Short mmCIF file of C-alpha atoms and ligand atoms in Angstrom, two decimals:
data_model
loop_
_atom_site.label_atom_id
_atom_site.label_comp_id
_atom_site.label_asym_id
_atom_site.label_seq_id
_atom_site.Cartn_x
_atom_site.Cartn_y
_atom_site.Cartn_z
CA MET A 1 0.00 0.00 0.00
CA THR A 2 1.11 3.58 -0.54
CA SER A 3 1.98 5.08 2.84
CA PRO A 4 1.21 8.53 4.20
CA ALA A 5 3.96 11.17 3.90
CA VAL A 6 5.27 11.00 7.47
CA LYS A 7 6.13 7.53 8.66
CA ASP A 8 6.30 5.87 12.03
CA ASP A 9 8.63 2.87 12.32
CA SER A 10 5.67 0.52 12.33
CA MET A 11 4.62 1.80 8.91
CA ALA A 12 7.97 0.89 7.42
CA ARG A 13 7.77 -2.51 9.13
CA GLN A 14 4.25 -3.05 7.80
CA LYS A 15 5.45 -2.35 4.29
CA GLU A 16 8.35 -4.79 4.72
CA LEU A 17 6.03 -7.54 5.97
CA ILE A 18 3.56 -7.15 3.11
CA GLY A 19 6.48 -6.97 0.65
CA ALA A 20 7.96 -10.19 2.11
CA TYR A 21 4.59 -11.90 1.78
CA TYR A 22 4.31 -10.97 -1.90
CA LYS A 23 7.93 -11.99 -2.46
CA ARG A 24 7.22 -15.42 -1.00
CA LEU A 25 4.24 -15.74 -3.32
CA ALA A 26 6.27 -14.66 -6.35
CA LEU A 27 8.96 -17.22 -5.51
CA ALA A 28 6.46 -20.02 -4.86
CA PRO A 29 6.87 -21.73 -8.27
CA SER A 30 10.65 -21.91 -7.88
CA THR A 31 10.64 -22.88 -4.18
CA GLY A 32 7.88 -25.44 -4.67
CA THR A 33 5.67 -23.67 -2.13
CA LYS A 34 2.00 -24.45 -2.66
CA THR A 35 -0.62 -21.72 -2.51
CA VAL A 36 -4.22 -21.55 -1.34
CA ALA A 37 -6.56 -18.82 -2.58
CA THR A 38 -8.95 -17.73 0.14
CA PHE A 39 -10.85 -14.61 1.25
CA VAL A 40 -10.14 -12.28 4.17
CA PRO A 41 -13.38 -12.69 6.17
CA GLY A 42 -13.29 -16.12 7.78
CA ASN A 43 -9.75 -16.85 6.65
CA LEU A 44 -8.03 -19.88 8.16
CA THR A 45 -4.54 -18.42 8.10
CA GLU A 46 -3.16 -20.39 11.05
CA LEU A 47 -4.50 -23.67 9.68
CA ILE A 48 -3.11 -23.00 6.20
CA ALA A 49 0.28 -22.13 7.72
CA CYS A 50 0.35 -25.43 9.64
CA PHE A 51 0.83 -27.10 6.25
CA ASP A 52 3.45 -24.56 5.13
CA LEU A 53 1.06 -23.29 2.49
CA VAL A 54 0.76 -19.61 1.58
CA PRO A 55 -2.57 -17.83 1.15
CA ILE A 56 -3.41 -15.80 -1.94
CA LEU A 57 -6.01 -13.17 -1.03
CA PRO A 58 -7.83 -11.94 -4.13
CA GLU A 59 -9.44 -8.92 -2.39
CA ILE A 60 -6.03 -7.72 -1.20
CA ASN A 61 -4.64 -8.06 -4.72
CA ALA A 62 -7.60 -6.06 -6.04
CA LEU A 63 -7.26 -3.24 -3.54
CA GLN A 64 -3.52 -3.09 -4.20
CA SER A 65 -4.30 -2.72 -7.92
CA GLY A 66 -6.76 0.03 -7.01
CA MET A 67 -4.13 1.93 -5.05
CA ARG A 68 -1.69 1.59 -7.93
CA LYS A 69 -4.27 2.99 -10.37
CA LEU A 70 -4.36 -0.24 -12.36
CA SER A 71 -7.85 -1.40 -11.46
CA GLY A 72 -9.68 0.75 -14.06
CA GLY A 73 -7.92 -1.04 -16.91
CA TYR A 74 -8.43 -4.47 -15.35
CA ILE A 75 -12.14 -3.82 -14.80
CA GLY A 76 -12.47 -2.63 -18.42
CA GLU A 77 -10.88 -5.87 -19.61
CA ALA A 78 -13.28 -7.98 -17.53
CA GLU A 79 -16.26 -6.01 -18.85
CA ARG A 80 -15.05 -6.55 -22.43
CA GLN A 81 -15.17 -10.26 -21.65
CA GLY A 82 -18.83 -9.92 -20.72
CA HIS A 83 -18.81 -9.31 -16.95
CA SER A 84 -21.65 -6.93 -16.18
CA GLU A 85 -21.16 -3.44 -14.81
CA ASP A 86 -23.03 -4.55 -11.69
CA VAL A 87 -20.57 -7.28 -10.73
CA CYS A 88 -18.39 -6.57 -7.67
CA THR A 89 -15.37 -4.67 -8.95
CA TYR A 90 -12.96 -6.70 -6.83
CA VAL A 91 -13.95 -9.70 -8.95
CA LYS A 92 -13.54 -7.86 -12.26
CA CYS A 93 -10.25 -6.38 -11.12
CA ASP A 94 -8.98 -9.85 -10.25
CA ILE A 95 -10.11 -11.31 -13.58
CA GLY A 96 -8.56 -8.42 -15.51
CA MET A 97 -5.35 -8.71 -13.53
CA SER A 98 -4.98 -12.39 -14.32
CA GLU A 99 -5.65 -11.66 -18.03
CA ALA A 100 -2.84 -9.11 -17.89
CA GLY A 101 -0.34 -11.65 -16.51
CA ASN A 102 -1.14 -11.60 -12.76
CA ILE A 103 1.55 -9.10 -11.86
CA GLY A 104 1.42 -8.36 -8.13
CA PRO A 105 2.20 -5.15 -6.25
CA THR A 106 5.94 -5.84 -6.14
CA GLY A 107 6.01 -6.03 -9.95
CA GLU A 108 6.46 -9.80 -9.93
CA LYS A 109 4.12 -12.43 -11.28
CA LEU A 110 1.85 -14.03 -8.71
CA PRO A 111 1.49 -17.82 -8.88
CA ASN A 112 -1.69 -19.61 -9.84
CA PRO A 113 -3.49 -21.05 -6.81
CA ASP A 114 -3.07 -24.76 -6.12
CA LEU A 115 -6.32 -24.88 -4.15
CA LEU A 116 -9.36 -22.63 -3.71
CA LEU A 117 -10.50 -22.60 -0.09
CA LEU A 118 -13.81 -20.82 0.30
CA SER A 119 -14.84 -19.97 3.85
CA TYR A 120 -18.33 -18.87 3.02
CA THR A 121 -18.97 -15.90 5.33
CA GLY A 122 -22.09 -14.16 4.17
CA CYS A 123 -21.18 -13.02 0.65
CA PHE A 124 -22.66 -14.93 -2.28
CA THR A 125 -20.19 -13.23 -4.63
CA PHE A 126 -17.37 -15.18 -2.95
CA MET A 127 -18.86 -18.36 -4.37
CA LYS A 128 -19.35 -17.02 -7.90
CA TRP A 129 -15.83 -15.53 -7.84
CA PHE A 130 -14.28 -18.89 -7.01
CA GLU A 131 -16.36 -20.60 -9.69
CA LEU A 132 -14.68 -18.28 -12.18
CA LEU A 133 -11.24 -18.97 -10.73
CA ARG A 134 -11.87 -22.72 -10.76
CA GLU A 135 -12.60 -22.52 -14.48
CA ARG A 136 -9.57 -20.33 -15.06
CA TYR A 137 -6.99 -22.29 -13.06
CA GLY A 138 -8.50 -25.77 -13.13
CA CYS A 139 -7.46 -26.39 -9.51
CA PRO A 140 -9.44 -28.20 -6.81
CA SER A 141 -11.79 -26.24 -4.58
CA VAL A 142 -13.08 -26.77 -1.06
CA MET A 143 -15.98 -25.01 0.55
CA LEU A 144 -16.38 -24.44 4.26
CA HIS A 145 -20.01 -23.58 4.77
CA VAL A 146 -20.29 -21.04 7.57
CA PRO A 147 -23.84 -20.59 8.93
CA TYR A 148 -25.16 -17.04 8.89
CA GLN A 149 -25.71 -15.44 12.28
CA GLY A 150 -29.36 -14.68 11.54
CA ALA A 151 -30.42 -14.78 15.18
CA GLY A 152 -27.40 -12.81 16.34
CA ARG A 153 -25.65 -15.68 18.11
CA VAL A 154 -23.59 -18.78 17.52
CA THR A 155 -25.25 -21.95 18.80
CA PRO A 156 -23.34 -25.15 19.80
CA GLU A 157 -24.92 -26.88 16.76
CA MET A 158 -23.59 -24.21 14.39
CA LYS A 159 -20.14 -24.56 15.90
CA ARG A 160 -20.18 -28.35 15.64
CA TYR A 161 -21.31 -28.09 12.01
CA VAL A 162 -18.27 -25.97 11.10
CA VAL A 163 -15.81 -28.04 13.17
CA ASP A 164 -17.03 -31.22 11.46
CA GLN A 165 -16.33 -29.67 8.06
CA LEU A 166 -12.88 -28.53 9.19
CA ARG A 167 -12.09 -32.08 10.32
CA GLY A 168 -13.75 -33.96 7.50
CA VAL A 169 -13.22 -31.71 4.47
CA VAL A 170 -10.79 -28.84 4.91
CA ILE A 171 -7.95 -30.53 6.81
CA PRO A 172 -7.89 -33.61 4.52
CA ALA A 173 -7.71 -31.29 1.48
CA LEU A 174 -4.80 -29.35 3.00
CA GLU A 175 -3.05 -32.62 3.94
CA LYS A 176 -3.45 -33.87 0.38
CA LEU A 177 -2.13 -30.68 -1.17
CA SER A 178 0.87 -30.34 1.14
CA GLY A 179 1.70 -34.00 1.73
CA ARG A 180 1.91 -33.21 5.47
CA ARG A 181 -0.01 -34.60 8.41
CA PHE A 182 -2.08 -32.19 10.46
CA ASP A 183 -0.33 -31.29 13.73
CA ILE A 184 -2.84 -29.93 16.24
CA ASP A 185 -0.11 -28.77 18.63
CA LEU A 186 1.42 -26.66 15.90
CA LEU A 187 -2.00 -25.10 15.34
CA ARG A 188 -2.29 -24.40 19.08
CA GLU A 189 1.07 -22.63 19.05
CA LYS A 190 0.04 -20.46 16.11
CA LEU A 191 -3.28 -19.61 17.78
CA ARG A 192 -1.41 -18.55 20.91
CA LEU A 193 0.57 -16.08 18.79
CA SER A 194 -2.64 -14.89 17.12
CA ALA A 195 -4.23 -14.07 20.46
CA LYS A 196 -1.14 -12.10 21.52
CA ALA A 197 -1.22 -9.94 18.39
CA GLU A 198 -5.00 -9.54 18.76
CA ASP A 199 -4.54 -8.17 22.30
CA ASP A 200 -2.16 -5.52 20.99
CA LEU A 201 -4.40 -4.65 18.05
CA VAL A 202 -7.36 -4.18 20.40
CA ALA A 203 -5.30 -1.78 22.55
CA VAL A 204 -4.65 0.18 19.35
CA TRP A 205 -8.36 0.29 18.42
CA GLU A 206 -9.36 1.32 21.93
CA SER A 207 -6.87 4.18 21.90
CA GLY A 208 -9.40 5.95 19.66
CA LYS A 209 -11.37 6.66 22.84
CA HIS A 210 -8.73 9.20 23.90
CA ARG A 211 -8.92 12.90 23.07
CA PRO A 212 -7.27 13.64 20.82
CA SER A 213 -7.44 10.22 19.25
CA PRO A 214 -3.88 9.03 18.52
CA ILE A 215 -5.14 6.92 15.61
CA ASP A 216 -7.39 7.22 12.63
CA GLY A 217 -9.37 4.01 12.96
CA TYR A 218 -10.36 3.90 9.28
CA PHE A 219 -7.79 5.44 6.95
CA GLY A 220 -4.89 4.75 9.31
CA GLY A 221 -6.62 1.56 10.41
CA VAL A 222 -6.30 -0.08 7.01
CA TYR A 223 -2.52 -0.06 7.43
CA TYR A 224 -2.85 -1.63 10.88
CA ILE A 225 -4.96 -4.52 9.62
CA GLY A 226 -2.61 -5.31 6.70
CA PRO A 227 -0.49 -7.96 8.47
CA ILE A 228 -3.26 -9.59 10.54
CA PHE A 229 -5.66 -9.79 7.57
CA THR A 230 -3.07 -11.27 5.22
CA ALA A 231 -0.51 -13.90 6.19
CA PHE A 232 0.80 -12.79 9.59
CA ARG A 233 -1.80 -13.91 12.07
CA GLY A 234 -0.22 -16.68 14.14
CA THR A 235 3.36 -15.63 13.41
CA SER A 236 6.15 -14.11 15.55
CA ALA A 237 6.63 -11.40 12.92
CA GLY A 238 2.95 -10.45 13.28
CA CYS A 239 3.28 -10.32 17.08
CA GLU A 240 6.35 -8.10 16.88
CA TYR A 241 4.62 -5.73 14.47
CA TYR A 242 1.55 -5.29 16.71
CA ALA A 243 3.66 -4.86 19.84
CA MET A 244 5.65 -2.15 18.03
CA LEU A 245 2.49 -0.44 16.79
CA ARG A 246 0.99 -0.48 20.28
CA ARG A 247 4.14 1.07 21.79
CA GLU A 248 4.05 3.86 19.20
CA ILE A 249 0.38 4.59 19.82
CA GLU A 250 0.90 4.61 23.59
CA GLU A 251 3.69 7.11 23.10
CA ARG A 252 1.35 9.30 21.03
CA ILE A 253 -1.18 9.20 23.88
CA ARG A 254 1.50 10.20 26.42
CA GLU A 255 2.55 13.08 24.20
CA GLY A 256 -1.03 14.14 23.44
CA ARG A 257 -0.43 13.73 19.70
CA GLY A 258 -3.12 13.13 17.11
CA PRO A 259 -2.92 10.49 14.38
CA VAL A 260 -0.69 10.25 11.34
CA THR A 261 -2.35 11.73 8.24
CA PRO A 262 -1.21 12.20 4.62
CA ASP A 263 0.18 15.61 5.75
CA GLY A 264 1.88 14.52 8.95
CA ASP A 265 0.43 14.48 12.47
CA MET A 266 -3.09 15.84 12.82
CA LYS A 267 -2.83 19.07 14.77
CA SER A 268 -6.38 19.60 15.94
CA GLU A 269 -9.39 17.34 16.32
CA ARG A 270 -12.64 19.09 15.46
CA PHE A 271 -14.81 16.11 14.57
CA ARG A 272 -14.83 12.55 15.86
CA LEU A 273 -16.57 10.16 13.49
CA VAL A 274 -17.49 6.50 13.19
CA VAL A 275 -17.44 5.21 9.60
CA GLU A 276 -19.30 2.21 8.21
CA GLY A 277 -18.34 0.56 4.91
CA PRO A 278 -15.08 -0.03 3.04
CA PRO A 279 -12.95 2.85 1.79
CA ASN A 280 -12.34 3.81 -1.80
CA TRP A 281 -8.93 2.57 -2.91
CA THR A 282 -8.40 4.29 -6.27
CA ASN A 283 -8.23 7.74 -4.64
CA PHE A 284 -7.40 6.69 -1.12
CA ARG A 285 -5.21 9.66 -0.12
CA GLU A 286 -7.51 12.18 -1.74
CA PHE A 287 -10.45 10.66 0.10
CA TRP A 288 -8.55 10.67 3.42
CA LYS A 289 -7.56 14.30 2.93
CA MET A 290 -11.21 15.30 2.57
CA PHE A 291 -11.51 14.39 6.24
CA THR A 292 -8.19 15.65 7.55
CA ASP A 293 -8.68 19.02 5.78
CA GLU A 294 -11.71 19.44 8.03
CA ASP A 295 -9.86 18.16 11.13
CA ALA A 296 -12.13 15.12 11.18
CA VAL A 297 -10.74 11.90 12.63
CA VAL A 298 -12.37 8.50 12.37
CA VAL A 299 -12.25 7.06 15.87
CA ALA A 300 -13.75 3.68 14.95
CA SER A 301 -14.90 1.87 11.82
CA THR A 302 -16.58 -1.36 10.84
CA TYR A 303 -14.45 -2.06 7.78
CA THR A 304 -11.36 -2.65 9.89
CA LYS A 305 -13.27 -5.46 11.63
CA VAL A 306 -14.07 -7.57 8.55
CA GLY A 307 -11.19 -9.88 9.47
CA GLY A 308 -12.28 -10.21 13.11
CA LEU A 309 -14.20 -8.43 15.84
CA TYR A 310 -11.40 -8.70 18.38
CA ASP A 311 -12.48 -5.49 20.08
CA ARG A 312 -15.74 -7.18 21.07
CA GLY A 313 -13.80 -9.83 22.94
CA PHE A 314 -13.09 -12.61 20.46
CA ARG A 315 -9.62 -14.14 20.68
CA HIS A 316 -8.29 -17.21 18.91
CA ASP A 317 -8.17 -19.81 21.68
CA PRO A 318 -5.38 -22.41 21.63
CA SER A 319 -7.28 -24.62 24.10
CA ASP A 320 -10.05 -25.22 21.52
CA PRO A 321 -8.18 -25.07 18.20
CA LEU A 322 -10.87 -26.11 15.73
CA GLY A 323 -13.76 -24.68 17.75
CA THR A 324 -12.10 -21.29 17.87
CA LEU A 325 -11.60 -21.26 14.09
CA ALA A 326 -15.30 -22.05 13.69
CA GLU A 327 -16.29 -19.21 16.02
CA TYR A 328 -13.95 -16.85 14.25
CA CYS A 329 -15.51 -17.57 10.85
CA MET A 330 -19.04 -17.15 12.16
CA GLY A 331 -18.21 -13.92 13.99
CA CYS A 332 -16.95 -11.98 10.97
CA TYR A 333 -18.64 -8.65 10.31
CA THR A 334 -19.97 -9.75 6.90
CA ASN A 335 -21.67 -12.69 8.64
CA LEU A 336 -23.61 -10.50 11.08
CA SER A 337 -27.28 -9.63 10.74
CA LEU A 338 -28.47 -6.04 10.29
CA PRO A 339 -29.68 -5.72 13.92
CA GLU A 340 -26.23 -6.82 15.10
CA ARG A 341 -24.55 -4.29 12.82
CA VAL A 342 -26.82 -1.54 14.15
CA LYS A 343 -25.90 -2.56 17.70
CA LEU A 344 -22.20 -2.53 16.87
CA ILE A 345 -22.20 0.88 15.15
CA SER A 346 -24.34 2.41 17.88
CA SER A 347 -22.00 1.10 20.55
CA TYR A 348 -19.01 2.57 18.68
CA VAL A 349 -20.73 5.97 18.49
CA GLU A 350 -21.37 5.93 22.24
CA GLU A 351 -18.13 4.37 23.48
CA TYR A 352 -15.86 6.48 21.29
CA GLN A 353 -17.90 9.63 21.97
CA ALA A 354 -18.31 10.31 18.28
CA ASP A 355 -19.95 13.48 17.01
CA GLY A 356 -21.56 11.54 14.18
CA PHE A 357 -21.32 8.52 11.92
CA LEU A 358 -20.91 8.33 8.21
CA ILE A 359 -21.73 5.52 5.80
CA ASN A 360 -19.56 5.12 2.74
CA SER A 361 -21.81 3.02 0.56
CA VAL A 362 -19.70 1.29 -2.08
CA LYS A 363 -21.47 0.37 -5.27
CA SER A 364 -19.73 -2.99 -5.58
CA CYS A 365 -20.40 -4.61 -2.27
CA ALA A 366 -23.91 -5.80 -1.56
CA SER A 367 -22.58 -7.51 1.56
CA PHE A 368 -21.91 -4.12 3.06
CA SER A 369 -24.39 -1.90 1.24
CA ALA A 370 -27.61 -3.87 1.59
CA GLY A 371 -29.58 -2.33 4.43
CA GLN A 372 -27.33 0.66 5.00
CA LEU A 373 -30.17 3.21 4.82
CA PRO A 374 -32.25 1.49 7.54
CA ILE A 375 -28.99 1.13 9.52
CA LEU A 376 -28.48 4.90 9.18
CA ARG A 377 -31.96 5.71 10.45
CA GLU A 378 -31.80 3.25 13.32
CA VAL A 379 -28.36 4.35 14.54
CA GLU A 380 -29.50 7.99 14.41
CA LYS A 381 -32.55 7.10 16.45
CA ARG A 382 -30.57 5.18 19.06
CA THR A 383 -27.67 7.56 19.49
CA GLY A 384 -29.18 10.95 18.65
CA ARG A 385 -26.05 11.68 16.64
CA THR A 386 -26.07 12.92 13.03
CA GLY A 387 -25.68 10.27 10.34
CA GLY A 388 -24.35 10.92 6.84
CA PHE A 389 -24.36 8.95 3.60
CA ILE A 390 -21.82 9.14 0.79
CA GLU A 391 -21.27 6.87 -2.20
CA SER A 392 -18.15 5.65 -3.97
CA ASP A 393 -16.68 2.31 -4.98
CA LEU A 394 -13.88 0.01 -3.95
CA VAL A 395 -11.65 -0.06 -7.04
CA ASP A 396 -13.71 1.33 -9.91
CA PRO A 397 -12.42 4.86 -10.57
CA ARG A 398 -15.60 5.69 -12.52
CA TYR A 399 -17.48 5.83 -9.23
CA PHE A 400 -15.18 8.23 -7.41
CA SER A 401 -16.49 11.72 -7.94
CA ALA A 402 -14.10 13.92 -5.94
CA ALA A 403 -16.02 17.21 -6.12
CA ASN A 404 -19.29 15.56 -5.22
CA LEU A 405 -17.81 13.63 -2.30
CA LYS A 406 -15.97 16.64 -0.91
CA ASN A 407 -19.15 18.67 -1.10
CA ARG A 408 -21.16 15.99 0.69
CA ILE A 409 -18.57 15.51 3.42
CA GLU A 410 -18.30 19.26 4.04
CA SER A 411 -22.10 19.65 4.19
CA TYR A 412 -22.34 16.69 6.51
CA LEU A 413 -19.74 18.12 8.89
CA GLN A 414 -21.59 21.45 8.88
CA MET A 415 -24.70 19.58 9.96
CA VAL A 416 -22.76 17.87 12.73
CA GLU A 417 -21.41 21.25 13.85
CA GLN A 418 -24.85 22.84 13.87
CA LYS A 419 -26.33 20.02 15.88
CA ARG A 420 -23.43 20.14 18.30
CA SER A 421 -23.77 23.91 18.79
CA ALA A 422 -27.53 23.59 19.24
CA GLY A 423 -26.92 20.86 21.85
CA ALA A 424 -24.37 23.03 23.65
CA VAL A 425 -26.83 25.97 23.79
CA ALA A 426 -29.80 23.83 24.87
S1 LIG B 1 -19.44 -8.18 -2.76
FE1 LIG B 1 -18.29 -7.27 -1.03
S2 LIG B 1 -17.83 -8.96 0.40
FE2 LIG B 1 -18.46 -9.83 -1.57
S3 LIG B 1 -16.56 -10.16 -2.69
FE3 LIG B 1 -17.27 -8.14 -3.34
S4 LIG B 1 -16.31 -6.72 -1.90
FE4 LIG B 1 -16.09 -8.76 -0.99
#
């Protein structure tokens, strides 16, 4: 990812880690390393790593292409092949990228996947996407069916259902691909490291409750989730990164400093916001600056929780290795019902003392966008805080209208200001 202008040490380390991950992928054909394509929500990183396999994460590749301004061309190529304008642009970006030679963010060719592992967490597009990749690469595919949390909770039956599939379907497929036997103690060890990194990441998220917030929990947050959402959960390198990040943030709190922004440290905090929905990647810095120019900081966001709601208490648990993976998959944000999402966003608004909350509705992602207007109304009703609604896309540059967005964000913040002043007078 492109980094902001002023860097903390953790940002350089983050870049190194992601670079090393892509390097390992690029070298996979020559080192004989096998790869498993899988998605971020509900990923089984620790389990995959037990077999010395490396994950390929198509959404991460797509967002990287978006940040490098390559996604528009890739999407155009996929549409020329007949993919409709309505299809999720991550999918079209991925298809276009593979047509263009599958060159990854380090400029090296990414390997074809040896296995498609679909943890099905709430998005139907995941399934259609892997059907396309199965045709393209002709590799085997495995599906872990993850029950939807319709009633807002995980029952023992749901958990058993997922664990049985891990035992009976997923692990045998990984054993077959790697030629290794499953070692449950190795998985326990990796899960122990996961929980350690998750503790540190939660301390970073919770720092957004301070005034001024030392972090931006959305724009800055996407850098923080890079390692834990890709290949570094359950690794010592991941633990070291999150310990380093936590130390830096704690130092910012001690010094009363605001978060890193594209223009250096934020000097004053006028607005504290909660944001729902993924960011736009094609104009990421420009989008971020629309907030920092108004001294608006995002104190908490839902997007940074798509790979795990650790701040609500979940930790990978080494004492129940397969059960904890099942619970993790079912607890992902994309697998939550609308009432649960409303509850989560409302609790963020209250706990982080936000002045308002803003929904960035991305055209591509029905998983996020469906129900966002009722969510907006309900969160407004529960919290009494001003809600706002803007629209963009993940990686399709045709849906990023800078002037329009800037205008909407400025008007929204004026509304927040008016309501705040009225509240102060009343
Ligand atoms: S629709 Fe949303 S959740 Fe589904 S693949 Fe696209 S971006 Fe991901």
